[in-house]
């Protein structure tokens, strides 16, 4: 199985798709090869000033090691809900910084290729065949790449400083995989309303989630969610203070949830309004295997 990189620098770096291509071999995707970490770091572009605590490789690497250790006897998917909020709180990125695709590529190849293989190696489907990691888990878009998807899930589903809704969303792979593709998921009351439907048990199965999310997205074309359920205004100063506080912050807690930036929480009335609306959409949505009476 792909091993932990033999060399880890002090700070995170950037790696382009072109640079990454040299290191994404068939052997790596099948979990047989390691990444030549020394060679990779020679071509990677250093990130930041070289001494920012939030960009320290060891803190991210420690989280990855803890996740693999905690969930070694469970399905690797179970690690998502634990790792997502802690990765977000550890890195403390702005959205502009998080949109830098090269950062996530470096994390996947230069810091934790063993985690990517452990988490995303597919099951063997036939005798003599091998499991395989999809290439986009290393270099894909934000809703597919192994680490970008977790950071963005924590960012989009958190309610101010509270990561609990993100934990719920990441605990359901169908919701995580579907919602991050939605054009409207940047609207926080929409994200939180989807979480509440999971918590209520309104949607439970993958078929139900996969019927609800496109219905929610399609309805947004004619019904302005930010008008009927306005979000609170983002406070850039609070975010800047939270990022600056990383220099004195302890490592992300392992057994309790960390706290995100102390932004104002979404309006409860706005979320409830969308929950009611989404329940109506779901009642009419075509769920494969569900009879017209509403039962699967």
Short mmCIF file of N, CA and C in Angstrom, two decimals, residues 3 9 29 40 52 60 80 98-99 105 109 112 126-127 156 169 191 213 220 236 246 251 264 291 293:
data_model
loop_
_atom_site.label_atom_id
_atom_site.label_comp_id
_atom_site.label_asym_id
_atom_site.label_seq_id
_atom_site.Cartn_x
_atom_site.Cartn_y
_atom_site.Cartn_z
N UNK A 3 2.77 4.43 0.84
CA UNK A 3 3.27 4.80 2.16
C UNK A 3 3.29 6.31 2.38
N UNK A 9 8.25 18.71 4.09
CA UNK A 9 8.79 20.03 4.40
C UNK A 9 8.04 20.65 5.58
N UNK A 29 -2.23 4.98 -8.37
CA UNK A 29 -3.69 4.88 -8.37
C UNK A 29 -4.16 3.51 -7.89
N UNK A 40 9.39 15.54 -5.85
CA UNK A 40 8.18 16.35 -5.96
C UNK A 40 8.39 17.72 -5.32
N UNK A 52 4.10 30.64 8.64
CA UNK A 52 2.72 30.73 9.12
C UNK A 52 2.29 29.42 9.75
N UNK A 60 -1.32 19.35 9.55
CA UNK A 60 -2.23 18.63 8.65
C UNK A 60 -1.89 17.14 8.66
N UNK A 80 -14.60 11.07 6.98
CA UNK A 80 -14.90 12.39 6.41
C UNK A 80 -15.49 13.35 7.44
N UNK A 98 -8.67 29.12 -0.71
CA UNK A 98 -9.14 27.75 -0.89
C UNK A 98 -9.48 27.44 -2.34
N UNK A 99 -9.68 28.47 -3.14
CA UNK A 99 -9.95 28.26 -4.57
C UNK A 99 -8.68 27.96 -5.36
N UNK A 105 -3.83 19.94 -4.64
CA UNK A 105 -3.03 18.95 -5.36
C UNK A 105 -1.76 18.63 -4.57
N UNK A 109 -0.65 14.92 -2.98
CA UNK A 109 0.54 14.22 -3.47
C UNK A 109 1.76 14.42 -2.58
N UNK A 112 -0.05 13.78 1.84
CA UNK A 112 -0.79 12.60 2.28
C UNK A 112 -1.32 11.73 1.14
N UNK A 126 -13.70 -8.01 -9.12
CA UNK A 126 -13.59 -9.32 -9.76
C UNK A 126 -12.24 -9.94 -9.39
N UNK A 127 -12.20 -11.23 -9.36
CA UNK A 127 -10.97 -11.92 -9.02
C UNK A 127 -9.86 -11.57 -10.02
N UNK A 156 -19.05 25.41 3.71
CA UNK A 156 -20.40 25.69 3.22
C UNK A 156 -21.49 25.23 4.17
N UNK A 169 -23.66 16.63 7.42
CA UNK A 169 -23.59 16.55 5.95
C UNK A 169 -22.51 15.57 5.50
N UNK A 191 -28.01 25.33 2.59
CA UNK A 191 -27.18 24.24 3.09
C UNK A 191 -27.71 23.71 4.41
N UNK A 213 -31.71 16.84 -4.15
CA UNK A 213 -30.74 17.91 -4.45
C UNK A 213 -30.92 18.53 -5.84
N UNK A 220 -34.32 26.75 -7.77
CA UNK A 220 -33.66 28.03 -7.53
C UNK A 220 -33.64 28.90 -8.78
N UNK A 236 -16.14 40.06 7.14
CA UNK A 236 -14.76 39.82 6.78
C UNK A 236 -13.79 40.06 7.92
N UNK A 246 -4.62 32.00 14.37
CA UNK A 246 -3.99 30.69 14.14
C UNK A 246 -2.58 30.64 14.69
N UNK A 251 -3.28 22.85 18.43
CA UNK A 251 -3.75 21.93 17.40
C UNK A 251 -5.24 21.65 17.56
N UNK A 264 -21.88 35.55 12.56
CA UNK A 264 -23.28 35.45 12.94
C UNK A 264 -23.90 34.20 12.32
N UNK A 291 -43.18 4.47 -4.66
CA UNK A 291 -44.52 4.43 -5.25
C UNK A 291 -45.17 5.81 -5.15
N UNK A 293 -47.57 6.72 -3.63
CA UNK A 293 -48.04 7.03 -2.28
C UNK A 293 -46.95 7.58 -1.40
#
